[in-house]
Backbone as ProteinMPNN parsed JSONL, in Angstrom:
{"seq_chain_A": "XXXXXXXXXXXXXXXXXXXXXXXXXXXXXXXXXXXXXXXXXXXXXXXXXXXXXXXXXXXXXXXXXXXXXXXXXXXXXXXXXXXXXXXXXXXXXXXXXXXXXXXXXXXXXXXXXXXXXXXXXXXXXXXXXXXXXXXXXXXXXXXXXXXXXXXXXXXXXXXXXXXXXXXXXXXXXXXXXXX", "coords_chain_A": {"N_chain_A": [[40.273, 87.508, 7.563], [37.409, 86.191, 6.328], [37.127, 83.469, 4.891], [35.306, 81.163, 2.375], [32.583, 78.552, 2.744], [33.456, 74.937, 2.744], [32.246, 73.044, 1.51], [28.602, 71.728, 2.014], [28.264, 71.213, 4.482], [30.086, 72.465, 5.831], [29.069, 74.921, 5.456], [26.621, 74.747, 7.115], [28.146, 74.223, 9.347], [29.178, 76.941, 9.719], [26.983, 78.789, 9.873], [25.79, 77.727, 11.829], [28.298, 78.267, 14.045], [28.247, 81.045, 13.358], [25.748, 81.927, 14.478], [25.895, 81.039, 16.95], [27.982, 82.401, 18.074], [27.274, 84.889, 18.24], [25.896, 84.847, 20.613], [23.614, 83.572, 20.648], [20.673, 81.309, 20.289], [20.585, 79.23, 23.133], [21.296, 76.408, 23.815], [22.296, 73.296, 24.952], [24.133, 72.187, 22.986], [24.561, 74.916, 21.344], [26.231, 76.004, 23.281], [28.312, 74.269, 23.874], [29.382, 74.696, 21.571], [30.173, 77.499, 21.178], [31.581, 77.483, 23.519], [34.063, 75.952, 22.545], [34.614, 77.725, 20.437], [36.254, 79.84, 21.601], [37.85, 78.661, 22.396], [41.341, 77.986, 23.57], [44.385, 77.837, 20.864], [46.185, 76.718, 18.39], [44.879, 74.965, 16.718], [42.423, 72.883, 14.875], [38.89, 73.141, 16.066], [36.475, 70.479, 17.199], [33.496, 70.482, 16.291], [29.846, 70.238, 17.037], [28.362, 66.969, 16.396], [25.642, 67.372, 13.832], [22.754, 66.272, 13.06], [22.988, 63.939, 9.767], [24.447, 65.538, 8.689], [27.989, 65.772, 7.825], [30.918, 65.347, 9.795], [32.249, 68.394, 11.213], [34.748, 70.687, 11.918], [36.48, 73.529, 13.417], [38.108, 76.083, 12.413], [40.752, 78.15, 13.175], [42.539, 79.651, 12.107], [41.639, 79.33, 9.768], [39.559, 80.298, 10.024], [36.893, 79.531, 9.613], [34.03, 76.698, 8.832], [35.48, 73.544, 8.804], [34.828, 70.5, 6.64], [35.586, 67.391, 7.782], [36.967, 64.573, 7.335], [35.405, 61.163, 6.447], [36.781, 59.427, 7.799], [36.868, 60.369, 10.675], [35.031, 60.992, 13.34], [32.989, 62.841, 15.131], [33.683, 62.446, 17.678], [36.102, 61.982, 17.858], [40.094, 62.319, 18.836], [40.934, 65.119, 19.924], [43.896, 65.643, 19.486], [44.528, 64.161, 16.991], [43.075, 65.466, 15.402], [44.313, 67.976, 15.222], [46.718, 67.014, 13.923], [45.463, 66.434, 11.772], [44.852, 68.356, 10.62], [47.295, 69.989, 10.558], [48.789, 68.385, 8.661], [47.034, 68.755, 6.662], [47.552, 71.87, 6.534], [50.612, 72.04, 6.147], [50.363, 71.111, 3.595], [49.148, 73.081, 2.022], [51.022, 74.963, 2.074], [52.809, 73.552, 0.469], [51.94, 73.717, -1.747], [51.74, 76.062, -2.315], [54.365, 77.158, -2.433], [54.746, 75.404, -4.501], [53.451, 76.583, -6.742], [54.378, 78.881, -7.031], [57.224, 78.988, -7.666], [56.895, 78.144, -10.493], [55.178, 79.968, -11.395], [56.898, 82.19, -11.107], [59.176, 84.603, -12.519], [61.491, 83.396, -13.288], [60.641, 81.024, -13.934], [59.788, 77.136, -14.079], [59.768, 76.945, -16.753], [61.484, 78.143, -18.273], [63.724, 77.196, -17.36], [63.997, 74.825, -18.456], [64.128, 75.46, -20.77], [66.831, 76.667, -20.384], [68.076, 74.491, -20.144], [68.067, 72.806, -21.863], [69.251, 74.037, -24.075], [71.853, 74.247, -23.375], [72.251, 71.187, -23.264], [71.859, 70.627, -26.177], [74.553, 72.744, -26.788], [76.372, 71.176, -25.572], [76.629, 68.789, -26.91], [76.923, 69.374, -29.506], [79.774, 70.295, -29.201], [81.012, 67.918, -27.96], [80.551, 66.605, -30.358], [82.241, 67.815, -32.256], [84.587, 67.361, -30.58], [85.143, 64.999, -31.046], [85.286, 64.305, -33.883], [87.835, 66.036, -33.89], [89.236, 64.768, -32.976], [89.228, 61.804, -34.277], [90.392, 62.808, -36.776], [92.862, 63.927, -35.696], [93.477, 61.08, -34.652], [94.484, 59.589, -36.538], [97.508, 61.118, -37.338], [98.354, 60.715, -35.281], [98.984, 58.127, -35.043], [100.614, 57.652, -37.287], [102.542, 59.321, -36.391], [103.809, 57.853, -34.35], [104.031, 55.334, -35.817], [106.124, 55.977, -37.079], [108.109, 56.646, -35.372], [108.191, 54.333, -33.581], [109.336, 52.889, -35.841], [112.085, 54.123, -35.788], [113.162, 53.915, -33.505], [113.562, 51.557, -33.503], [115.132, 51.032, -35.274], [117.312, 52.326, -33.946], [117.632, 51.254, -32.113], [118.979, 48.744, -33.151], [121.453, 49.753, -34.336], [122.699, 50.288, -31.754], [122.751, 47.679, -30.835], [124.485, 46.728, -32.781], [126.924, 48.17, -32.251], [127.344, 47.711, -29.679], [128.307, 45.4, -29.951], [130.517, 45.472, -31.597], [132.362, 47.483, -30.151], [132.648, 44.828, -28.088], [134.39, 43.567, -29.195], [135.985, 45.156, -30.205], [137.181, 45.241, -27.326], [138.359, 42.565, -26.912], [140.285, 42.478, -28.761], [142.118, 44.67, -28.159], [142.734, 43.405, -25.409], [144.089, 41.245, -26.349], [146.544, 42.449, -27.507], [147.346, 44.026, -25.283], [148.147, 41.555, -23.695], [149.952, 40.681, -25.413], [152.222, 42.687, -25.352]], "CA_chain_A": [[39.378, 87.455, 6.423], [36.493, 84.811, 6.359], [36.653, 82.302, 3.778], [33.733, 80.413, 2.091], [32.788, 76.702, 3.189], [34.431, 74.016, 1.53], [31.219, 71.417, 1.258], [27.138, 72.115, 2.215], [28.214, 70.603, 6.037], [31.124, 73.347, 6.724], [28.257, 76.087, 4.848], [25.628, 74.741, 7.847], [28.454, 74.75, 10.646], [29.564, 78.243, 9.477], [25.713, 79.336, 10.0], [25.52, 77.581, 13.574], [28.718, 79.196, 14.755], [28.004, 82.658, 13.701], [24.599, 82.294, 15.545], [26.102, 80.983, 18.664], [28.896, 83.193, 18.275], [26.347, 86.192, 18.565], [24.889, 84.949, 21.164], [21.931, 83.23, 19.974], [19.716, 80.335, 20.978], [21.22, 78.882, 24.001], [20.965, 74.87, 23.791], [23.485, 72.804, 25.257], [24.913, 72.088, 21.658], [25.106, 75.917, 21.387], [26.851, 76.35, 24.476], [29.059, 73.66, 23.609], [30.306, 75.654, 20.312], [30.549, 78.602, 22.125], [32.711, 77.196, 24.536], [34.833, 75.747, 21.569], [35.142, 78.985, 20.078], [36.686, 80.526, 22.73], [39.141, 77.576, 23.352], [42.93, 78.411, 22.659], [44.759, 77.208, 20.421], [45.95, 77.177, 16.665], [44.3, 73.66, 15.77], [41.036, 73.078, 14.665], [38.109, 72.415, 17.272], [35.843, 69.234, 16.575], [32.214, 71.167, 16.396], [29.175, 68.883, 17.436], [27.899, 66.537, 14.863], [24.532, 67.561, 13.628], [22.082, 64.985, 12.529], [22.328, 63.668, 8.378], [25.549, 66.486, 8.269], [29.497, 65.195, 8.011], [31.693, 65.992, 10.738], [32.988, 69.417, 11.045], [35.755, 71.318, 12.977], [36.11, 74.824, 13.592], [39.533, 76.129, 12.012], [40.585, 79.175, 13.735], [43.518, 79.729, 11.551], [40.794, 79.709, 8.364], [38.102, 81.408, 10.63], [35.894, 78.754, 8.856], [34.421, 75.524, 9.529], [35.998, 72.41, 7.459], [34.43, 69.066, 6.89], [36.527, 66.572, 8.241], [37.133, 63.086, 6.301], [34.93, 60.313, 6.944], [36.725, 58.146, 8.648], [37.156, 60.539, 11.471], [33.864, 60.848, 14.016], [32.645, 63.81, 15.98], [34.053, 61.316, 18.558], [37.949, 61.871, 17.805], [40.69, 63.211, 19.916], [41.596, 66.461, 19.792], [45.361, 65.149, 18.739], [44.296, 63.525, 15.893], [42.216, 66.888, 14.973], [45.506, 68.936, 14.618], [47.669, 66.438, 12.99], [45.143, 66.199, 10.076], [44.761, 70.227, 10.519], [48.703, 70.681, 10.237], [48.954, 67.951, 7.194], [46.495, 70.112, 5.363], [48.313, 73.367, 6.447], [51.594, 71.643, 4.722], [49.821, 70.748, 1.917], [48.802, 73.628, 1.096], [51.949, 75.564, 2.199], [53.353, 73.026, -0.702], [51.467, 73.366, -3.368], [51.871, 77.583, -2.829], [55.617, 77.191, -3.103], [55.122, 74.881, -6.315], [52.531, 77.686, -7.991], [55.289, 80.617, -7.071], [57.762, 78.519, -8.563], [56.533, 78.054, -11.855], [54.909, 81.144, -12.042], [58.209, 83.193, -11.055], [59.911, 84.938, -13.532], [62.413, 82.515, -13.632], [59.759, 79.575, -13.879], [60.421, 76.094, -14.917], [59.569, 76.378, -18.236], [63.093, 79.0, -18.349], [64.662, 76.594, -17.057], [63.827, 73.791, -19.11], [64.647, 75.975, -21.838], [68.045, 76.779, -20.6], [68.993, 73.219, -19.778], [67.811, 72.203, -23.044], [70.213, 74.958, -24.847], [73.334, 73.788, -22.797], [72.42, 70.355, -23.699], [72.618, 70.895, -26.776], [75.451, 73.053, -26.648], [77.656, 70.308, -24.99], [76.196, 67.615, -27.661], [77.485, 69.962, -30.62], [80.972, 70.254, -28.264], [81.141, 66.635, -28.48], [80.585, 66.338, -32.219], [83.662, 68.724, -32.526], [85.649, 66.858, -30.006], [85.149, 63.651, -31.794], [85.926, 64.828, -35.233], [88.707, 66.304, -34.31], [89.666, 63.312, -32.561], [89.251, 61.442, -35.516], [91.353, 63.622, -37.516], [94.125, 63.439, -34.929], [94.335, 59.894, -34.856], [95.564, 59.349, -37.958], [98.677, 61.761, -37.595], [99.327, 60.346, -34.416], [99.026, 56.824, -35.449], [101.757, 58.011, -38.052], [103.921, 59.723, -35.628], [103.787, 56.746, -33.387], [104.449, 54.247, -36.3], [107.474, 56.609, -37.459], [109.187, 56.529, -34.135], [108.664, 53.213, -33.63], [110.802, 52.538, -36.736], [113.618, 54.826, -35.491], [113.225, 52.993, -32.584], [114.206, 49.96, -34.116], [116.997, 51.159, -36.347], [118.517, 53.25, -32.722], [118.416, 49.636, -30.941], [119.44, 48.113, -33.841], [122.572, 50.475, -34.302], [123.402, 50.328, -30.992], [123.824, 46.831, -30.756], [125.773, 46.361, -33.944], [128.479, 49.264, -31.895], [128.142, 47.041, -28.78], [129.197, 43.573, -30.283], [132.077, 45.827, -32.218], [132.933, 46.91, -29.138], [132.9, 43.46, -27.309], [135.484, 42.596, -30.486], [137.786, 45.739, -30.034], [137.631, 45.285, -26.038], [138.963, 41.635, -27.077], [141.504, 43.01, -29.404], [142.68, 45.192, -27.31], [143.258, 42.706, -24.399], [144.888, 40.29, -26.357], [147.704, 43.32, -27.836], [148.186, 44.098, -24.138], [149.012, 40.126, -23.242], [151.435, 40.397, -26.723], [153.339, 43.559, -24.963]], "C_chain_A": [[38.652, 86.137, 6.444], [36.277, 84.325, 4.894], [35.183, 81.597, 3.542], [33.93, 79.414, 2.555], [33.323, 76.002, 2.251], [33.278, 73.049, 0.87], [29.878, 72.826, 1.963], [27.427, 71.807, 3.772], [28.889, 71.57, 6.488], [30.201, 74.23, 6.119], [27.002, 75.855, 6.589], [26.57, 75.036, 8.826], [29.195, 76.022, 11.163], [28.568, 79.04, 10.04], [25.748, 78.757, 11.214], [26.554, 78.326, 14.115], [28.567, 80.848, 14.258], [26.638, 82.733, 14.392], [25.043, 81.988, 16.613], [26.847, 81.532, 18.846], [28.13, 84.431, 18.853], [25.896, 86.004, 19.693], [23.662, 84.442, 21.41], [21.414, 81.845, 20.649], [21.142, 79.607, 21.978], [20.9, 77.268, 24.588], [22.457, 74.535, 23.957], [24.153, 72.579, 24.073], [25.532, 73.543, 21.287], [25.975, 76.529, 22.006], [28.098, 75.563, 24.215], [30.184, 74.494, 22.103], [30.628, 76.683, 20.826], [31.98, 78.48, 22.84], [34.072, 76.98, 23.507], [35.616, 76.409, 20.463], [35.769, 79.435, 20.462], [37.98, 79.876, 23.484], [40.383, 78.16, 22.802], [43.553, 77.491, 22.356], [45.18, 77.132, 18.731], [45.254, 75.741, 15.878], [42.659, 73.707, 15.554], [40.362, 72.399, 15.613], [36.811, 72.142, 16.892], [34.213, 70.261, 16.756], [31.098, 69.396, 16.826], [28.656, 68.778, 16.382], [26.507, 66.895, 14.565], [23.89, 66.323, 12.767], [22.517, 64.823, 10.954], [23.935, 64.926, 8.333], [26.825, 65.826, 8.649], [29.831, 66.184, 9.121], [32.095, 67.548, 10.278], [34.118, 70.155, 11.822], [36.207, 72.479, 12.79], [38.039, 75.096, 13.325], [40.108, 77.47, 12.621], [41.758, 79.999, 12.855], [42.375, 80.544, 9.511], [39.441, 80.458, 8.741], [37.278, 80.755, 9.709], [35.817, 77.325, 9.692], [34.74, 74.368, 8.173], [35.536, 71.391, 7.667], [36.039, 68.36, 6.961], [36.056, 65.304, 7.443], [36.332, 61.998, 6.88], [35.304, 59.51, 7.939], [37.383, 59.17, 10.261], [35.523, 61.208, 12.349], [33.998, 62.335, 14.614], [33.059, 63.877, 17.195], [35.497, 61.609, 19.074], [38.676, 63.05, 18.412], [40.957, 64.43, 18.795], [43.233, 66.505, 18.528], [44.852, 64.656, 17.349], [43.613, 64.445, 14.991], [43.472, 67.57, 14.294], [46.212, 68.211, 14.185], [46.964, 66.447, 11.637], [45.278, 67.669, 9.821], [46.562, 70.589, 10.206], [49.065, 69.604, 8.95], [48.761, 68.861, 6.136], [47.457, 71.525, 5.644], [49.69, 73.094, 5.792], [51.453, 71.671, 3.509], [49.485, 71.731, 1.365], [50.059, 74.942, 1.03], [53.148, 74.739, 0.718], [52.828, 73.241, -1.873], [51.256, 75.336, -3.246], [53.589, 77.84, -3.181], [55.762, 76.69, -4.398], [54.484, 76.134, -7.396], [53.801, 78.942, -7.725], [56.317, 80.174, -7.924], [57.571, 78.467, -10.172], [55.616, 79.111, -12.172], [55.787, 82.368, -11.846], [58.446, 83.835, -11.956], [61.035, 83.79, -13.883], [61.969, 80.965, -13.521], [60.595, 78.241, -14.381], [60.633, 75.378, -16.291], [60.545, 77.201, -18.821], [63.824, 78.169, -17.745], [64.969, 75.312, -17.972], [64.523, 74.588, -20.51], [66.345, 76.511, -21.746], [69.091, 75.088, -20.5], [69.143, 72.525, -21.378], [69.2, 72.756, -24.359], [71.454, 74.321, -24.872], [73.411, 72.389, -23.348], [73.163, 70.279, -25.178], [74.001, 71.785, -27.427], [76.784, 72.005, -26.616], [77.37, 69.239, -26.258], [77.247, 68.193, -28.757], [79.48, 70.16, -30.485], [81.479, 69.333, -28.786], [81.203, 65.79, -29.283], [81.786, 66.983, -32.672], [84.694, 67.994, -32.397], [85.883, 65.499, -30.579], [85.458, 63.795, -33.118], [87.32, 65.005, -35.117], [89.549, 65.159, -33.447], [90.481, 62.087, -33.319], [90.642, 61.777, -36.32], [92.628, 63.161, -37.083], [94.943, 62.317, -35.02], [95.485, 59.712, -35.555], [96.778, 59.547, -38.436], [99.281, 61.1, -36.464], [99.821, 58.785, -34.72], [100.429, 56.783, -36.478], [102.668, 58.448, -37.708], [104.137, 58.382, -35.117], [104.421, 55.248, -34.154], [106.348, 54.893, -37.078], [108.794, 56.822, -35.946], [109.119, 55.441, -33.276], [109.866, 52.402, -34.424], [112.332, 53.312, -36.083], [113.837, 54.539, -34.203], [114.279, 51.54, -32.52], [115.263, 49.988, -34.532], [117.888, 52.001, -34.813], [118.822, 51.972, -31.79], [118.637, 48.615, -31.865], [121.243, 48.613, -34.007], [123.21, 50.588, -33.024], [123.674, 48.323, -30.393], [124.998, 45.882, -31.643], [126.959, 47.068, -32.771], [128.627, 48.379, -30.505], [128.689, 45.918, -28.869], [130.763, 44.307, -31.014], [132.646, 46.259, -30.869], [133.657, 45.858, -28.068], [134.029, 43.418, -28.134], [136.089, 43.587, -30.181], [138.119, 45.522, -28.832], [138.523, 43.544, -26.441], [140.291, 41.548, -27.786], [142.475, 43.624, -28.702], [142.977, 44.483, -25.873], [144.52, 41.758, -25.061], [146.755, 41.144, -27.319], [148.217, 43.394, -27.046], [148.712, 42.92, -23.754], [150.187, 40.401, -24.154], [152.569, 41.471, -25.362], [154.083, 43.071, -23.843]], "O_chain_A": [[39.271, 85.08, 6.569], [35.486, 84.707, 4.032], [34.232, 81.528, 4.321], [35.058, 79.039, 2.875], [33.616, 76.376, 1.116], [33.464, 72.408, -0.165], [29.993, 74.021, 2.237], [26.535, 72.329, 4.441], [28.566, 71.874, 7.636], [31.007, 75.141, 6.308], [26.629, 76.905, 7.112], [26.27, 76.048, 9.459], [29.648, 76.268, 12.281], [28.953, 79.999, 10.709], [25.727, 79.701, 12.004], [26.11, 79.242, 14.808], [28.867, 81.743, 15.049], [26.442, 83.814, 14.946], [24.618, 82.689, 17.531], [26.979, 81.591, 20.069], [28.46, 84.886, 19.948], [25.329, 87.008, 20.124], [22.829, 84.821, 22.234], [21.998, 81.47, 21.665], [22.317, 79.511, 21.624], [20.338, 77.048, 25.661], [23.451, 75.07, 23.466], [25.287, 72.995, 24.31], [26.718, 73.616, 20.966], [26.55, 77.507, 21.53], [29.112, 76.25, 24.341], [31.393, 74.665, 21.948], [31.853, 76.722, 20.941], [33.033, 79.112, 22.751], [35.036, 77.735, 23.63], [36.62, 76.078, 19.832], [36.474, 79.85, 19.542], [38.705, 80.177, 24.433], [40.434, 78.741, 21.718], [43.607, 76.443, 22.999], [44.358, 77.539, 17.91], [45.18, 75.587, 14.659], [41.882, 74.515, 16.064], [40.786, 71.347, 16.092], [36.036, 72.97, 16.412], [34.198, 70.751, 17.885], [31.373, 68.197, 16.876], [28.399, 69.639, 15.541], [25.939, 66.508, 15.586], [24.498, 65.603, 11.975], [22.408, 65.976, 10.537], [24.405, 64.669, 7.225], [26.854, 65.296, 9.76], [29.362, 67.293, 9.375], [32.23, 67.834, 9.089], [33.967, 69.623, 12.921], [36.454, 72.591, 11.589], [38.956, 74.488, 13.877], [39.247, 78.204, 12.136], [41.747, 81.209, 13.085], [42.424, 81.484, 8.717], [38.588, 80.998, 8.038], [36.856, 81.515, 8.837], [36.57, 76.826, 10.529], [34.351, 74.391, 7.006], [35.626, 70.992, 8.828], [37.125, 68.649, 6.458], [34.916, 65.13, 7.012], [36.617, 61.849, 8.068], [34.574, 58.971, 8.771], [38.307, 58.662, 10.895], [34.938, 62.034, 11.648], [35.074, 62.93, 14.548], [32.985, 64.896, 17.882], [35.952, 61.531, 20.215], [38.298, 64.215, 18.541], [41.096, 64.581, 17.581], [43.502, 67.033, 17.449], [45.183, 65.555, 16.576], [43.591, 64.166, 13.792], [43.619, 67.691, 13.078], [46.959, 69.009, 13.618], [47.574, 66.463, 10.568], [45.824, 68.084, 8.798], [46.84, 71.592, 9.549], [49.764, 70.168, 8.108], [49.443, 69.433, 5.285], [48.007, 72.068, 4.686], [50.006, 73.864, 4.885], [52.144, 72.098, 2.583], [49.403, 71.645, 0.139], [50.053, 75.763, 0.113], [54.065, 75.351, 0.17], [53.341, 72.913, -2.942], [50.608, 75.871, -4.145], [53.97, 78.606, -4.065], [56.507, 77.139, -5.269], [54.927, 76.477, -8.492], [53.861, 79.886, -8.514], [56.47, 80.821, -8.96], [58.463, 78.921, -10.888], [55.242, 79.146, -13.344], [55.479, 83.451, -12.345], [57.481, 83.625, -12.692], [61.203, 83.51, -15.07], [62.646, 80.001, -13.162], [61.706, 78.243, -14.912], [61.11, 74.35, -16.772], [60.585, 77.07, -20.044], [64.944, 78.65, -17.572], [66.113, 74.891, -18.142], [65.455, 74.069, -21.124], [67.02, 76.722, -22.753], [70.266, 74.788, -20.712], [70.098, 71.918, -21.862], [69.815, 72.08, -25.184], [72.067, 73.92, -25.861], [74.465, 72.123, -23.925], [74.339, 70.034, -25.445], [74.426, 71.45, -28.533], [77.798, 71.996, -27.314], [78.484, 68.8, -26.547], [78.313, 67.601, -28.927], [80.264, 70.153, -31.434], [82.22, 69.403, -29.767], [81.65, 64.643, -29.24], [82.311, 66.473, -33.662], [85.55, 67.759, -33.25], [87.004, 65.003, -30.465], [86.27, 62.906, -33.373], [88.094, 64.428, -35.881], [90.752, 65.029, -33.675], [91.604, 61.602, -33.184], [91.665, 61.097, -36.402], [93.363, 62.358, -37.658], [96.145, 62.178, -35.25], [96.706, 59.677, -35.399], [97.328, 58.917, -39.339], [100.489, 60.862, -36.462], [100.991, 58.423, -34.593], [101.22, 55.848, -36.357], [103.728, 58.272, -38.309], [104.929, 57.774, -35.838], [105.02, 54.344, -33.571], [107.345, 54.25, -37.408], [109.995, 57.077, -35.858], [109.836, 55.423, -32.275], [110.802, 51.698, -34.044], [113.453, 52.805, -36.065], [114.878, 55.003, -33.736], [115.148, 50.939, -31.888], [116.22, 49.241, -34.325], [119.109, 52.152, -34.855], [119.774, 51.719, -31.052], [118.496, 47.475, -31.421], [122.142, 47.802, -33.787], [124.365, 51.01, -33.076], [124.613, 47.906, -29.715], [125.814, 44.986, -31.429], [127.901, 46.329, -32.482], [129.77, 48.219, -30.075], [129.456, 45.43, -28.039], [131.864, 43.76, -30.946], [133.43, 45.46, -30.356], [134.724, 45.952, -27.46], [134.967, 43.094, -27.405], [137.152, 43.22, -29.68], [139.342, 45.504, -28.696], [139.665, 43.625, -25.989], [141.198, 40.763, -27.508], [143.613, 43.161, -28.625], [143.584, 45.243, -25.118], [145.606, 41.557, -24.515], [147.765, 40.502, -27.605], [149.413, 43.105, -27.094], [149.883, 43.027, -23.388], [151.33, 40.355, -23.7], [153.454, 40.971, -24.668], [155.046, 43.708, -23.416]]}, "name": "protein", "num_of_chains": 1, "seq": "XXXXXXXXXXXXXXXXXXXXXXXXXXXXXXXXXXXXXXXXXXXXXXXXXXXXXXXXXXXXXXXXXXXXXXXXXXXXXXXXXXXXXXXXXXXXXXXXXXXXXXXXXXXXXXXXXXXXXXXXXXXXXXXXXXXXXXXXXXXXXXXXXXXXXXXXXXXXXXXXXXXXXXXXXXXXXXXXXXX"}
């Protein structure tokens, strides 16, 4: 399928190669596109510069011709042709995955809306868990100070029974010396 030109320079070197494509006036410049047509290859091929018109290069991929960026001449390698030609073919292979994306069914503006939900979800969670947190303390803080005390009075009571001890084990030694 033939695309439109992109600029007034790829609209004129659209109109020279379909006339020299046909066939048509036969001037070494024509002959030269011709030939360039016909070259293989999937990169784009540098067309000749025409007077007062920007560079162009013959896309075979867009079956169109594309102005090329100023700072590259009529002049420039080949290599340097298909690296800008496969940038752009990224670029635009990126920016059709971003438009499918967000126009999916499951776009990013459903997603934003579920993240947003969960957020708050977990926020409201967290208001729970902290309340009842709260709450908690307080009983534990009260267990914790109630078995500390019985703490105190169980190692208090046990060493009242081991000093009575110490005193009957002393009693009881000095009955056995009597016997």
């Amino acid at each position: 399928a033939t695309r439109g030109p992109a600029s007034p320079g790829a609209a004129a070197a659209n109109a020279m190669m379909a006339t020299f494509g046909r066939g048509g006036p036969t001037s070494p410049t024509a002959a030269a596109a011709a030939a360039m047509m016909g070259a293989v290859g999937k990169g784009p091929i540098s067309l000749p510069r025409l007077p007062g018109m920007l560079a162009t290069a013959w896309s075979q991929m867009l079956q169109t011709a594309v102005q090329l960026p100023h700072s590259l001449s009529s002049d420039s390698s080949q290599e340097a042709l298909c690296s800008l030609y496969c940038q752009v073919v990224e670029g635009l292979e990126e920016l059709r995955r971003e438009r499918e994306l967000r126009a999916g069914p499951q776009g990013w503006a459903h997603d934003v809306e579920d993240i947003t939900q969960k957020f708050d979800r977990l926020v409201s969670e967290q208001e729970v868990l902290y309340r009842d947190y709260f709450q908690q303390r307080e009983q534990w803080l009260g267990e914790k100070k109630g078995l500390e005390e019985r703490l105190r009075s169980v190692n208090e009571i046990l060493t009242n029974t081991q000093t009575k001890l110490d005193t009957k084990e002393g009693e009881l030694k000095a009955l056995q010396g009597l016997v």
